[in-house]
Amino acid sequence: MVLRTFYANQGALRGYVFSATRDYHATEDILQETAIVVAKKASEIDAGRPLLPWFLGIARYQVLRWNRARGREGGHVSFELLEEFIPFYVEFENEQAAQRRSALKDCVEKLPPNQRRVVRLRYEEHMDCPGIAESIGHSIQAIYSLLKRMKQDLRKCVELKLAHQEVQ
Amino acid sequence: MLFREQDGTGPDLVADYFLRDLSAEELEQLQDQLRNCPDARKRFAEAGSQEWLLSDLHHADEVRMVHFTPRRARSRRIRAIAAGVALLLTIGTLYTARHTQLAKRVAADRDAVVVARVADCYVLDGTAISVVNDGRVGKLGPRSTIHSGDHIHVPEGCRLSFTYLNESTRIEASGGTMVAVADDGGAKRLFLRKGGLAADVAKQQPGKPMRLATPDAEAEVLGTSFELLVSGSTRLYVSSGCVRFLAKEKGSWVDVAAGFTADTASGARETGSYQSRRFHPVVDGTPEGDVDPRFIAVDPERNYTGMLRFELGELGGRIIEARLRLRVMRMQLDYGGSGDVRLFIRNLRAGMGGGLRQVAHYCGNVGGDMDLEFEIDPDALGDGACEFQIRLDTGGNDFWFSSSRGSVPPELLLKIETKETGEGK
C-alpha cells in the first residue's frame, strides 16, 4: 500500500526534487534513495495517514544530503515554495510526459546543427554554460541567450505539435 | 504561456534558475515573483518540466530496466513497468545489501536451472550487481550462481565475469550492461539489452550453438572469442573463430571471421577487418602539483588536472573505437564517493591552436581499484601525438589514478579499420 502510493506520487516527487537540484541524474538517484528509505520504513508507517508529506520530507532530506556532498548550501527555491507546485508536477510522470516527450523529440531533431550540438553538450554531456562556451568558442552570454531562445522555440514547436494532434 | 524575457527590463530569473546558479539576491527576487505572480508560477512549472524532459529525452534509455514480470507486461505500459522495475530493483538491492538472511532465502528459493557461476566481479561501494528472475530480486557476488532467466544489471563503474558450468566459456560484462541469461535445452542464450560483453566461447555441442541477441541484431557462435557492444547500434568484433551475425533490419546472416568487425549501423552487409592496438602514455602526471610520479591526481580544490600524452605514430587506417582506461588507486572522499570526471583532448595538429575539447564524461561512483574507462569519439584521434587532460568538477572528491610509472599504467585501446574488407555471405 505504502509503496503503491509512493509509485503513484513519483511524478510529483520527481518534479519537487528536480526543481531543487536541477540535475537529472541527481534527481533519479535521490528518488532511488527515497524509495529505499520508504521501503525500509513502510512497515512502521500508518498507511491511513497522508503519505505524500512523509515522502516529501524524506526527499527533502536526501536533497540536503546531496547539496552537502556537492559542497553547496541551498541555492534553490525554498522547499516550502516548491511544495506549492506539487499540482503542476504531473508532467514529470513518465506516462503523462510521453506525448510531450515525443513531440519534443521531433522538435529537437528539427533544430539547426549548431543548436543540436548545444543541446547535446548541455543535456547529454551535462556541461554548464561556461563549459559549452569554452567547447564551441562562443561567449558565455551568447550561450545563455541561445539556450533561452532555443527553449522558447522548442516550447512553441511542442505546443503546435500537440495542438495539431488534438485536432487530428 | 510562452517562455519569455520579462518585458526586456531585466533578466528572466525563471529561465535563469534552470540555467545557472542565481545569486542570493536574485533568488530572493525570484521567490517573491513566485509567491506573488501567477504568471511566474506557471512559467516556473513549465520551465522545470521542459528542462527535465530535455534531459530525459537524452537519458531515458539509461534508466529503463529490462522487463521481467510477464503478468505485468500484459497489463501495463512499458514506461510504467520500467519505473516499477527500477523501484523493485532498488528495494531488492536494499534488502539484499542490508538483510543478508533475506538475500540467502531469495537465492535458495530460486529453482531455475543453474547455468553459470560468477568468476570475478568488481562492485563499487553503495552499488550492487542486481539480478532479477521471475519477479525475485537478488544481488550477485563472488561465486554466486547464475540461473536461466536471470536478468543482470551491472551498474556503471562495476564489472562482472562468469563462466558456464562444466566448460570454459567465459563472459565478461562491462559497467552499464544489462544482459539476460537463458538456457534453451542445453543451448546458451544471452540477450544484451545495453552495454558490452566480451566472450570467450568454448566449442559448443553440435546443433546447439550459443545465440546472442540485442535489440537490433543476433549472433550465433560455435566456439570463438569476440566482443559485442550495444550503444544505439550493435557492433561485433571477432578476435578468433567465426561468428554468424544478423542485422534484424536487413534479415540476412553474414559470417564474421577473426579479425573482422560488423555492425548493424552498416546493415552488416559488409564486414571490415580491424586491428586492436593498445598504447601507454609517453608522458603523464599532474603538471600543476607536486605529486608522487606514480600517480595522476585530479583535485579541483588544489587545481590539479591530470595530463596524458600518447604517440600513436602512423595508424594505417581509420579508428573505429577508442577507449582510455585508467586505474583508480586512491581517492579522498571529501564529498562522498561520486564524481563528475571529464576528459578533454588537446588538439596538437598544426594550425588547430592547441585548444581543449571535451571528449568523454563519467558521472557516478568511483572506488579504489576500479578501472575507469572512457569511450572517446574516434574522430577526435588520428596519426601522431595526442594529449588528454582529466578534470573533476568542483565539489567532487580528489582521485588518484595510476600513472605509467604506477602499478597499472593507463591504456589507450584502439580498434583500427584495416584495408581488407569481406563481403557478407
Coordinates of C-alpha atoms in Angstrom, one line a residue:
Chain A
M1 CA 0.0 0.0 0.0
V2 CA 2.7 2.5 1.0
L3 CA 4.8 1.6 -2.0
R4 CA 1.9 1.7 -4.3
T5 CA 1.2 5.3 -3.0
F6 CA 4.9 6.1 -3.4
Y7 CA 4.8 4.9 -7.0
A8 CA 1.6 6.8 -7.7
N9 CA 3.3 10.0 -6.5
Q10 CA 6.6 9.6 -8.3
G11 CA 5.8 12.4 -10.8
A12 CA 5.2 14.9 -8.0
L13 CA 8.3 13.8 -6.2
R14 CA 10.4 13.9 -9.3
G15 CA 9.2 17.4 -10.1
Y16 CA 9.9 18.5 -6.5
V17 CA 13.4 17.1 -6.4
F18 CA 14.3 18.2 -9.9
S19 CA 13.1 21.8 -9.2
A20 CA 15.5 21.8 -6.2
T21 CA 18.6 20.1 -7.8
R22 CA 18.1 21.0 -11.4
D23 CA 20.1 17.9 -12.1
Y24 CA 18.6 15.0 -13.9
H25 CA 20.9 12.2 -12.6
A26 CA 20.8 13.5 -9.1
T27 CA 17.0 13.6 -9.2
E28 CA 16.9 9.9 -10.2
D29 CA 19.5 9.0 -7.5
I30 CA 17.6 10.9 -4.9
L31 CA 14.3 9.2 -5.9
Q32 CA 16.0 5.9 -5.5
E33 CA 17.4 6.8 -2.1
T34 CA 13.9 8.0 -1.1
A35 CA 12.4 4.7 -2.3
I36 CA 15.0 2.8 -0.2
V37 CA 14.0 4.7 3.0
V38 CA 10.3 4.3 2.2
A39 CA 10.7 0.6 1.7
K40 CA 12.7 0.3 4.9
K41 CA 10.2 2.1 7.0
A42 CA 7.0 1.1 5.2
S43 CA 6.0 -1.4 7.9
E44 CA 6.3 1.2 10.6
I45 CA 4.0 3.7 8.9
D46 CA 0.3 4.1 9.4
A47 CA -0.9 3.7 5.9
G48 CA -4.1 5.6 6.8
R49 CA -2.3 8.9 7.2
P50 CA -1.4 11.2 4.2
L51 CA 1.8 9.7 2.8
L52 CA 2.9 12.4 0.4
P53 CA 4.1 14.8 3.1
W54 CA 6.2 12.0 4.5
F55 CA 7.6 11.1 1.1
L56 CA 8.4 14.8 0.5
G57 CA 10.2 15.0 3.9
I58 CA 12.4 12.1 3.0
A59 CA 13.1 13.5 -0.4
R60 CA 13.9 16.9 1.2
Y61 CA 16.4 15.3 3.5
Q62 CA 18.0 13.5 0.5
V63 CA 18.3 16.8 -1.4
L64 CA 20.0 18.4 1.6
R65 CA 22.5 15.5 1.8
W66 CA 23.1 15.8 -1.9
N67 CA 23.8 19.5 -1.6
R68 CA 26.2 18.9 1.3
A69 CA 28.1 16.2 -0.7
R70 CA 28.4 18.8 -3.5
G71 CA 29.7 21.5 -1.2
R72 CA 26.5 23.5 -1.9
E73 CA 24.5 25.5 0.6
G74 CA 20.9 25.7 -0.7
G75 CA 20.9 28.0 -3.8
H76 CA 17.5 26.8 -4.7
V77 CA 13.9 27.9 -4.3
S78 CA 12.8 27.1 -0.8
F79 CA 11.2 23.7 -0.1
E80 CA 8.1 25.4 1.3
L81 CA 7.5 27.2 -2.0
L82 CA 8.4 24.1 -4.1
E83 CA 5.7 22.2 -2.3
E84 CA 3.1 24.6 -3.6
F85 CA 4.0 23.5 -7.1
I86 CA 3.1 19.8 -6.4
P87 CA -0.1 20.0 -8.5
F88 CA 1.9 21.2 -11.5
Y89 CA 4.4 18.4 -11.4
V90 CA 2.1 15.9 -13.2
E91 CA 4.3 16.4 -16.3
F92 CA 7.2 14.7 -14.5
E93 CA 5.3 11.5 -14.6
N94 CA 6.6 9.3 -17.3
E95 CA 3.1 8.3 -18.6
Q96 CA 1.9 11.9 -18.6
A97 CA 5.1 13.1 -20.3
A98 CA 5.1 10.5 -23.1
Q99 CA 3.2 12.6 -25.7
R100 CA 5.1 15.8 -24.9
R101 CA 8.4 13.9 -25.0
S102 CA 7.6 12.5 -28.4
A103 CA 6.7 16.0 -29.7
L104 CA 9.8 17.5 -28.1
K105 CA 12.0 14.8 -29.8
D106 CA 10.6 15.7 -33.2
C107 CA 11.2 19.4 -32.5
V108 CA 14.8 18.8 -31.3
E109 CA 15.6 16.9 -34.4
K110 CA 14.5 19.9 -36.5
L111 CA 16.9 22.3 -34.8
P112 CA 19.8 23.6 -36.8
P113 CA 23.0 21.6 -36.3
N114 CA 24.7 24.3 -34.1
Q115 CA 21.7 24.3 -31.7
R116 CA 21.5 20.5 -31.7
R117 CA 25.2 20.5 -30.7
V118 CA 24.5 22.8 -27.8
V119 CA 21.5 20.6 -26.8
R120 CA 23.8 17.6 -26.8
L121 CA 26.5 19.3 -24.7
R122 CA 24.0 20.6 -22.2
Y123 CA 21.6 17.6 -21.8
E124 CA 23.7 14.6 -22.8
E125 CA 27.2 15.7 -21.6
H126 CA 25.8 17.8 -18.7
M127 CA 28.1 20.7 -19.4
D128 CA 27.3 24.0 -17.8
C129 CA 27.0 27.2 -19.9
P130 CA 30.7 28.3 -19.4
G131 CA 31.8 24.8 -20.4
I132 CA 29.7 24.9 -23.5
A133 CA 31.0 28.3 -24.3
E134 CA 34.6 27.1 -24.0
S135 CA 33.9 24.0 -26.0
I136 CA 32.4 25.7 -29.0
G137 CA 34.3 29.0 -28.8
H138 CA 31.3 31.4 -28.0
S139 CA 30.9 33.8 -25.2
I140 CA 29.0 32.6 -22.1
Q141 CA 26.3 35.2 -22.6
A142 CA 25.8 34.0 -26.2
I143 CA 25.2 30.5 -24.9
Y144 CA 22.7 31.7 -22.3
S145 CA 20.8 33.7 -24.9
L146 CA 21.0 30.8 -27.4
L147 CA 19.6 28.3 -24.9
K148 CA 16.8 30.6 -23.8
R149 CA 15.8 31.4 -27.4
M150 CA 16.0 27.8 -28.3
K151 CA 13.9 26.6 -25.4
Q152 CA 11.3 29.2 -26.3
D153 CA 11.2 27.9 -29.9
L154 CA 11.0 24.4 -28.7
R155 CA 8.1 25.2 -26.4
K156 CA 6.2 26.8 -29.4
C157 CA 7.0 23.8 -31.6
V158 CA 5.8 21.3 -28.9
E159 CA 2.6 23.3 -28.3
L160 CA 1.9 23.4 -32.1
K161 CA 2.5 19.7 -32.5
L162 CA 0.3 18.8 -29.5
A163 CA -2.5 21.1 -30.8
H164 CA -2.2 19.5 -34.2
Q165 CA -2.5 16.1 -32.6
E166 CA -5.6 17.2 -30.8
V167 CA -7.2 18.4 -34.0
Q168 CA -6.5 15.1 -35.7
Chain B
M1 CA 2.1 30.6 -22.0
L2 CA 5.4 31.0 -23.7
F3 CA 8.7 31.1 -22.0
R4 CA 9.9 34.7 -22.4
E5 CA 12.0 37.6 -21.2
Q6 CA 10.4 39.9 -18.6
D7 CA 9.3 42.8 -20.7
G8 CA 13.0 43.5 -21.6
T9 CA 13.5 45.2 -18.2
G10 CA 15.8 42.7 -16.6
P11 CA 16.9 39.1 -16.6
D12 CA 14.2 36.4 -16.7
L13 CA 15.0 34.8 -13.4
V14 CA 12.6 31.9 -14.0
A15 CA 14.6 30.9 -17.1
D16 CA 17.9 31.7 -15.5
Y17 CA 17.1 29.5 -12.5
F18 CA 17.3 26.4 -14.7
L19 CA 20.5 27.5 -16.5
R20 CA 22.8 28.8 -13.8
D21 CA 23.2 29.3 -10.0
L22 CA 21.4 32.5 -9.0
S23 CA 22.9 34.9 -6.5
A24 CA 21.2 35.1 -3.1
E25 CA 19.6 38.4 -4.1
E26 CA 18.4 37.1 -7.4
L27 CA 17.0 34.0 -5.7
E28 CA 15.1 36.2 -3.2
Q29 CA 13.6 38.2 -6.2
L30 CA 12.6 35.0 -7.9
Q31 CA 10.9 33.7 -4.8
D32 CA 9.0 37.0 -4.4
Q33 CA 7.8 36.6 -8.0
L34 CA 6.8 33.0 -7.4
R35 CA 4.8 34.0 -4.3
N36 CA 3.0 36.9 -5.9
C37 CA 2.7 36.4 -9.6
P38 CA 0.6 33.6 -11.0
D39 CA 2.2 34.0 -14.4
A40 CA 5.7 33.5 -12.9
R41 CA 4.4 30.4 -11.1
K42 CA 3.1 28.9 -14.3
R43 CA 6.3 29.7 -16.2
F44 CA 8.4 28.2 -13.4
A45 CA 6.4 24.9 -13.6
E46 CA 6.7 24.9 -17.4
A47 CA 10.4 25.7 -17.5
G48 CA 11.1 23.0 -14.9
S49 CA 9.2 20.3 -16.8
Q50 CA 10.8 21.3 -20.1
E51 CA 14.3 21.2 -18.7
W52 CA 13.6 17.8 -17.2
L53 CA 12.1 16.5 -20.5
L54 CA 15.1 17.6 -22.4
S55 CA 17.4 15.6 -20.2
D56 CA 15.0 12.7 -20.1
L57 CA 15.0 12.7 -23.9
H58 CA 18.7 12.0 -23.9
H59 CA 18.9 9.6 -21.0
A60 CA 15.6 7.8 -20.7
D61 CA 17.1 4.6 -22.1
E62 CA 19.8 4.5 -19.5
V63 CA 17.4 4.2 -16.6
R64 CA 14.9 1.9 -18.2
M65 CA 15.4 -1.6 -16.9
V66 CA 14.8 -4.9 -18.6
H67 CA 11.2 -6.0 -18.1
F68 CA 11.0 -9.3 -16.1
T69 CA 7.4 -9.9 -14.9
P70 CA 5.3 -11.3 -17.8
R71 CA 2.0 -10.9 -15.9
R72 CA 2.5 -7.1 -15.5
A73 CA 3.8 -6.8 -19.1
R74 CA 0.4 -7.6 -20.4
S75 CA -1.4 -5.1 -18.2
R76 CA 0.8 -2.0 -18.1
R77 CA 2.6 0.2 -20.5
I78 CA 6.3 -0.1 -20.9
R79 CA 7.3 3.1 -19.1
A80 CA 5.2 2.3 -16.1
I81 CA 6.8 -1.1 -15.9
A82 CA 10.2 0.3 -16.2
A83 CA 9.7 2.7 -13.3
G84 CA 8.2 -0.2 -11.3
V85 CA 11.1 -2.4 -12.0
A86 CA 13.6 0.3 -11.1
L87 CA 11.8 0.7 -7.8
L88 CA 11.7 -3.1 -7.2
L89 CA 15.4 -3.3 -8.0
T90 CA 16.1 -0.6 -5.5
I91 CA 14.1 -2.4 -2.9
G92 CA 15.8 -5.6 -3.9
T93 CA 19.2 -4.0 -3.6
L94 CA 18.3 -2.6 -0.2
Y95 CA 17.1 -6.0 1.1
T96 CA 20.0 -7.9 -0.3
A97 CA 22.5 -5.5 0.8
R98 CA 21.2 -5.0 4.3
H99 CA 19.3 -8.1 5.1
T100 CA 21.6 -11.0 4.3
Q101 CA 19.2 -13.6 5.5
L102 CA 16.5 -12.5 3.1
A103 CA 19.1 -12.5 0.2
K104 CA 20.1 -16.0 1.1
R105 CA 16.4 -17.1 1.2
V106 CA 15.7 -15.5 -2.2
A107 CA 18.7 -17.2 -3.7
A108 CA 17.8 -20.5 -2.2
D109 CA 14.3 -20.3 -3.4
R110 CA 15.3 -20.0 -7.0
D111 CA 14.5 -23.2 -8.8
A112 CA 15.6 -22.2 -12.3
V113 CA 18.4 -24.2 -13.9
V114 CA 21.8 -23.1 -12.8
V115 CA 23.8 -22.3 -15.9
A116 CA 26.9 -20.4 -14.8
R117 CA 28.9 -19.1 -11.8
V118 CA 30.4 -15.7 -11.1
A119 CA 34.2 -15.9 -11.7
D120 CA 35.1 -12.4 -10.8
C121 CA 33.3 -9.2 -10.0
Y122 CA 34.1 -5.6 -9.0
V123 CA 31.3 -3.7 -7.2
L124 CA 31.6 -0.1 -6.1
D125 CA 30.6 0.8 -2.5
G126 CA 26.9 1.6 -2.4
T127 CA 26.0 -0.3 -5.5
A128 CA 25.2 -3.9 -6.3
I129 CA 25.1 -6.1 -9.3
S130 CA 21.4 -6.8 -9.3
V131 CA 19.8 -10.0 -10.6
V132 CA 16.1 -10.3 -11.3
N133 CA 14.3 -13.6 -12.1
D134 CA 10.6 -14.0 -12.3
G135 CA 10.0 -11.1 -10.0
R136 CA 12.5 -12.1 -7.4
V137 CA 15.4 -9.8 -6.8
G138 CA 18.9 -10.5 -5.5
K139 CA 22.5 -9.5 -6.0
L140 CA 25.5 -11.2 -7.4
G141 CA 28.8 -11.6 -5.6
P142 CA 31.9 -13.7 -5.9
R143 CA 30.9 -17.4 -6.6
S144 CA 27.2 -16.6 -6.9
T145 CA 25.3 -18.9 -9.3
I146 CA 23.6 -17.6 -12.4
H147 CA 20.2 -19.2 -13.3
S148 CA 18.4 -19.5 -16.6
G149 CA 16.0 -16.5 -16.8
D150 CA 18.3 -14.1 -14.8
H151 CA 18.3 -10.5 -15.9
I152 CA 21.6 -9.0 -14.7
H153 CA 22.3 -5.3 -14.3
V154 CA 25.9 -4.3 -13.9
P155 CA 26.0 -0.6 -12.8
E156 CA 28.4 1.9 -14.3
G157 CA 31.8 1.5 -12.9
C158 CA 31.3 -2.1 -11.9
R159 CA 32.3 -5.3 -13.8
L160 CA 31.3 -8.9 -13.8
S161 CA 32.6 -12.1 -15.4
F162 CA 31.0 -15.5 -15.2
T163 CA 31.9 -19.0 -16.5
Y164 CA 29.4 -21.6 -17.7
L165 CA 29.2 -24.8 -15.7
N166 CA 31.3 -27.8 -16.9
E167 CA 33.1 -25.8 -19.7
S168 CA 35.5 -22.9 -20.1
T169 CA 33.1 -20.5 -21.8
R170 CA 33.6 -17.2 -20.1
I171 CA 31.6 -13.9 -20.4
E172 CA 32.8 -10.5 -19.2
A173 CA 30.2 -7.7 -18.8
S174 CA 31.4 -4.2 -18.5
G175 CA 29.8 -1.4 -16.4
G176 CA 26.5 -0.2 -17.6
T177 CA 25.5 -3.6 -19.1
M178 CA 22.0 -5.2 -18.9
V179 CA 22.0 -8.8 -20.0
A180 CA 19.6 -11.7 -19.7
V181 CA 20.8 -15.3 -19.5
A182 CA 18.8 -18.3 -20.5
D183 CA 19.2 -22.0 -21.2
D184 CA 17.3 -23.5 -24.1
G185 CA 17.6 -27.2 -23.8
G186 CA 21.3 -27.0 -23.2
A187 CA 21.9 -24.3 -25.8
K188 CA 23.2 -21.0 -24.4
R189 CA 21.2 -17.8 -24.9
L190 CA 22.1 -14.2 -24.0
F191 CA 20.1 -11.1 -24.6
L192 CA 22.2 -8.0 -24.4
R193 CA 20.0 -5.0 -23.9
K194 CA 22.7 -2.4 -23.3
G195 CA 26.4 -2.2 -22.7
G196 CA 29.2 -4.6 -23.7
L197 CA 30.2 -8.2 -23.4
A198 CA 33.5 -9.9 -24.2
A199 CA 33.1 -13.6 -24.7
D200 CA 35.5 -16.5 -24.9
V201 CA 33.3 -19.4 -26.0
A202 CA 34.4 -23.0 -25.9
K203 CA 33.4 -25.3 -28.7
Q204 CA 29.7 -25.9 -28.4
Q205 CA 27.8 -29.2 -28.9
P206 CA 26.7 -29.9 -32.4
G207 CA 23.3 -28.4 -33.1
K208 CA 23.4 -26.3 -30.0
P209 CA 25.2 -23.1 -30.9
M210 CA 25.3 -20.3 -28.4
R211 CA 22.9 -17.5 -29.5
L212 CA 23.1 -13.8 -28.5
A213 CA 20.5 -11.2 -29.3
T214 CA 20.5 -7.5 -29.0
P215 CA 17.6 -5.1 -29.7
D216 CA 18.7 -4.9 -33.4
A217 CA 20.9 -7.9 -34.0
E218 CA 21.6 -11.6 -33.4
A219 CA 24.8 -13.6 -33.3
E220 CA 25.3 -17.3 -33.4
V221 CA 28.5 -18.9 -32.1
L222 CA 30.1 -22.3 -32.2
G223 CA 33.4 -21.5 -30.5
T224 CA 35.2 -18.3 -30.6
S225 CA 36.3 -15.1 -28.9
F226 CA 34.5 -11.8 -29.6
E227 CA 33.2 -8.6 -28.2
L228 CA 29.6 -7.4 -28.6
L229 CA 28.7 -3.8 -27.9
V230 CA 25.2 -2.2 -27.8
S231 CA 25.1 1.6 -27.9
G232 CA 22.5 2.8 -30.3
S233 CA 23.5 0.1 -32.8
T234 CA 25.2 -3.3 -32.3
R235 CA 28.8 -3.8 -33.1
L236 CA 30.7 -7.1 -33.2
Y237 CA 34.4 -7.6 -33.1
V238 CA 35.7 -11.2 -33.6
S239 CA 39.2 -12.0 -32.4
S240 CA 39.2 -15.7 -33.0
G241 CA 37.0 -18.3 -34.8
C242 CA 33.9 -17.2 -36.6
V243 CA 30.5 -15.6 -35.6
R244 CA 27.3 -15.6 -37.7
F245 CA 25.8 -12.2 -37.4
L246 CA 22.3 -10.9 -38.4
A247 CA 21.2 -7.3 -38.6
K248 CA 17.5 -7.7 -37.9
E249 CA 16.5 -4.9 -40.2
K250 CA 18.3 -6.5 -43.2
G251 CA 17.3 -10.0 -42.4
S252 CA 20.3 -11.9 -43.8
W253 CA 23.2 -13.5 -42.0
V254 CA 26.9 -12.8 -42.6
D255 CA 29.8 -14.8 -41.3
V256 CA 32.3 -12.6 -39.5
A257 CA 35.7 -14.1 -39.3
A258 CA 38.6 -13.5 -36.8
G259 CA 40.0 -10.0 -37.2
F260 CA 36.7 -8.7 -38.7
T261 CA 34.0 -6.5 -37.4
A262 CA 30.4 -5.9 -38.3
D263 CA 27.7 -3.5 -37.1
T264 CA 24.1 -3.0 -37.6
A265 CA 24.6 0.6 -38.5
S266 CA 26.1 -0.5 -41.8
G267 CA 23.4 -3.2 -42.1
A268 CA 26.1 -5.9 -41.7
R269 CA 26.1 -6.4 -45.4
E270 CA 29.8 -5.7 -45.5
T271 CA 32.3 -6.5 -42.8
G272 CA 35.6 -4.8 -42.3
S273 CA 38.8 -6.1 -40.9
Y274 CA 40.3 -4.4 -37.9
Q275 CA 43.3 -4.5 -35.7
S276 CA 43.3 -3.9 -31.9
R277 CA 46.2 -1.8 -30.6
R278 CA 47.0 -0.6 -27.1
F279 CA 49.2 2.4 -26.2
H280 CA 50.7 3.6 -23.0
P281 CA 51.4 7.3 -22.4
V282 CA 54.8 8.6 -23.3
V283 CA 54.3 11.4 -20.7
D284 CA 51.7 11.6 -17.9
G285 CA 51.3 13.2 -14.5
T286 CA 49.9 16.2 -12.7
P287 CA 51.6 19.2 -14.2
E288 CA 50.3 21.7 -11.6
G289 CA 51.1 19.7 -8.5
D290 CA 54.0 18.2 -6.6
V291 CA 52.5 14.7 -6.8
D292 CA 54.2 11.3 -6.5
P293 CA 55.1 10.4 -10.1
R294 CA 53.3 7.0 -9.7
F295 CA 50.0 8.8 -9.7
I296 CA 48.0 11.2 -11.8
A297 CA 45.9 13.3 -9.4
V298 CA 42.8 15.3 -10.2
D299 CA 41.6 17.7 -7.5
P300 CA 39.5 20.8 -8.2
E301 CA 40.3 22.4 -4.9
R302 CA 44.1 22.3 -5.5
N303 CA 43.6 23.0 -9.2
Y304 CA 45.1 19.6 -10.1
T305 CA 44.4 18.3 -13.5
G306 CA 45.8 15.1 -15.0
M307 CA 47.7 15.0 -18.2
L308 CA 48.4 12.1 -20.5
R309 CA 50.3 12.2 -23.8
F310 CA 50.3 9.4 -26.3
E311 CA 52.3 8.9 -29.5
L312 CA 50.1 7.0 -31.9
G313 CA 52.5 7.1 -34.9
E314 CA 51.2 6.0 -38.3
L315 CA 48.0 4.1 -37.6
G316 CA 47.4 2.9 -41.1
G317 CA 43.6 3.1 -41.0
R318 CA 40.5 4.8 -39.6
I319 CA 40.0 4.4 -35.9
I320 CA 36.6 2.8 -35.3
E321 CA 36.7 2.6 -31.5
A322 CA 38.8 4.3 -28.9
R323 CA 38.8 3.8 -25.1
L324 CA 41.0 5.3 -22.4
R325 CA 41.3 3.1 -19.3
L326 CA 42.6 4.5 -16.0
R327 CA 43.0 2.5 -12.8
V328 CA 41.8 4.4 -9.6
M329 CA 44.4 3.9 -6.9
R330 CA 43.3 6.3 -4.2
M331 CA 40.7 8.9 -3.5
Q332 CA 39.7 11.4 -0.9
L333 CA 36.1 11.2 -0.1
D334 CA 35.6 14.8 0.9
Y335 CA 32.3 15.0 -0.9
G336 CA 31.1 11.3 -0.9
G337 CA 32.0 8.6 -3.3
S338 CA 30.8 10.1 -6.6
G339 CA 32.4 12.4 -9.1
D340 CA 32.0 14.1 -12.4
V341 CA 35.2 13.3 -14.3
R342 CA 35.7 15.0 -17.6
L343 CA 38.2 14.0 -20.3
F344 CA 39.4 16.7 -22.7
I345 CA 41.6 16.3 -25.7
R346 CA 44.1 18.9 -26.7
N347 CA 44.4 19.3 -30.5
L348 CA 48.1 19.1 -31.3
R349 CA 47.7 19.1 -35.0
A350 CA 49.2 22.0 -36.9
G351 CA 47.0 25.1 -37.2
M352 CA 44.5 23.9 -34.7
G353 CA 45.6 26.2 -31.9
G354 CA 46.0 23.6 -29.2
G355 CA 42.5 24.1 -27.8
L356 CA 40.8 21.7 -25.4
R357 CA 37.7 19.8 -26.4
Q358 CA 35.7 17.5 -24.1
V359 CA 35.6 14.0 -25.5
A360 CA 34.2 11.9 -22.6
H361 CA 32.4 12.3 -19.3
Y362 CA 31.9 9.9 -16.4
C363 CA 29.4 10.8 -13.7
G364 CA 28.9 8.3 -10.9
N365 CA 30.5 6.5 -8.1
V366 CA 34.2 5.8 -8.0
G367 CA 36.1 3.3 -5.9
G368 CA 39.6 2.1 -5.3
D369 CA 40.9 -0.5 -7.8
M370 CA 38.2 0.5 -10.3
D371 CA 39.0 0.8 -13.9
L372 CA 37.5 4.0 -15.1
E373 CA 37.0 3.6 -18.9
F374 CA 36.2 6.5 -21.2
E375 CA 34.8 5.9 -24.6
I376 CA 36.3 8.5 -26.9
D377 CA 34.9 9.8 -30.2
P378 CA 37.2 8.1 -32.7
D379 CA 37.2 11.2 -34.9
A380 CA 39.0 13.1 -32.2
L381 CA 42.1 11.0 -32.7
G382 CA 44.4 10.4 -35.6
D383 CA 48.0 9.7 -36.5
G384 CA 50.8 11.3 -34.4
A385 CA 50.6 12.7 -30.9
C386 CA 47.5 13.3 -28.8
E387 CA 47.2 14.8 -25.4
F388 CA 44.4 14.3 -22.8
Q389 CA 43.5 16.4 -19.8
I390 CA 41.4 14.9 -17.0
R391 CA 39.4 17.2 -14.7
L392 CA 37.0 16.8 -11.8
D393 CA 34.1 19.2 -11.5
T394 CA 34.1 21.5 -8.5
G395 CA 32.6 19.8 -5.4
G396 CA 33.9 16.4 -6.4
N397 CA 36.4 14.3 -4.5
D398 CA 40.0 14.1 -5.5
F399 CA 41.0 11.0 -7.4
W400 CA 44.4 9.4 -7.9
F401 CA 45.0 7.3 -11.0
S402 CA 47.9 5.1 -11.6
S403 CA 50.4 6.8 -14.0
S404 CA 52.7 5.0 -16.5
R405 CA 55.1 4.6 -13.6
G406 CA 52.5 3.1 -11.3
S407 CA 51.4 -0.5 -11.0
V408 CA 48.6 -0.4 -13.6
P409 CA 49.6 2.1 -16.3
P410 CA 46.9 3.9 -18.3
E411 CA 46.0 2.3 -21.6
L412 CA 44.6 3.8 -24.8
L413 CA 42.8 1.0 -26.6
L414 CA 42.2 1.5 -30.3
K415 CA 40.4 -0.6 -32.8
I416 CA 41.6 0.4 -36.2
E417 CA 40.0 -0.5 -39.5
T418 CA 42.4 -2.1 -41.9
K419 CA 42.1 -2.0 -45.7
E420 CA 40.9 -5.6 -46.2
T421 CA 37.1 -6.0 -46.5
G422 CA 35.0 -9.0 -46.7
E423 CA 31.5 -9.4 -48.4
G424 CA 28.7 -10.8 -46.4
K425 CA 27.6 -14.2 -47.4

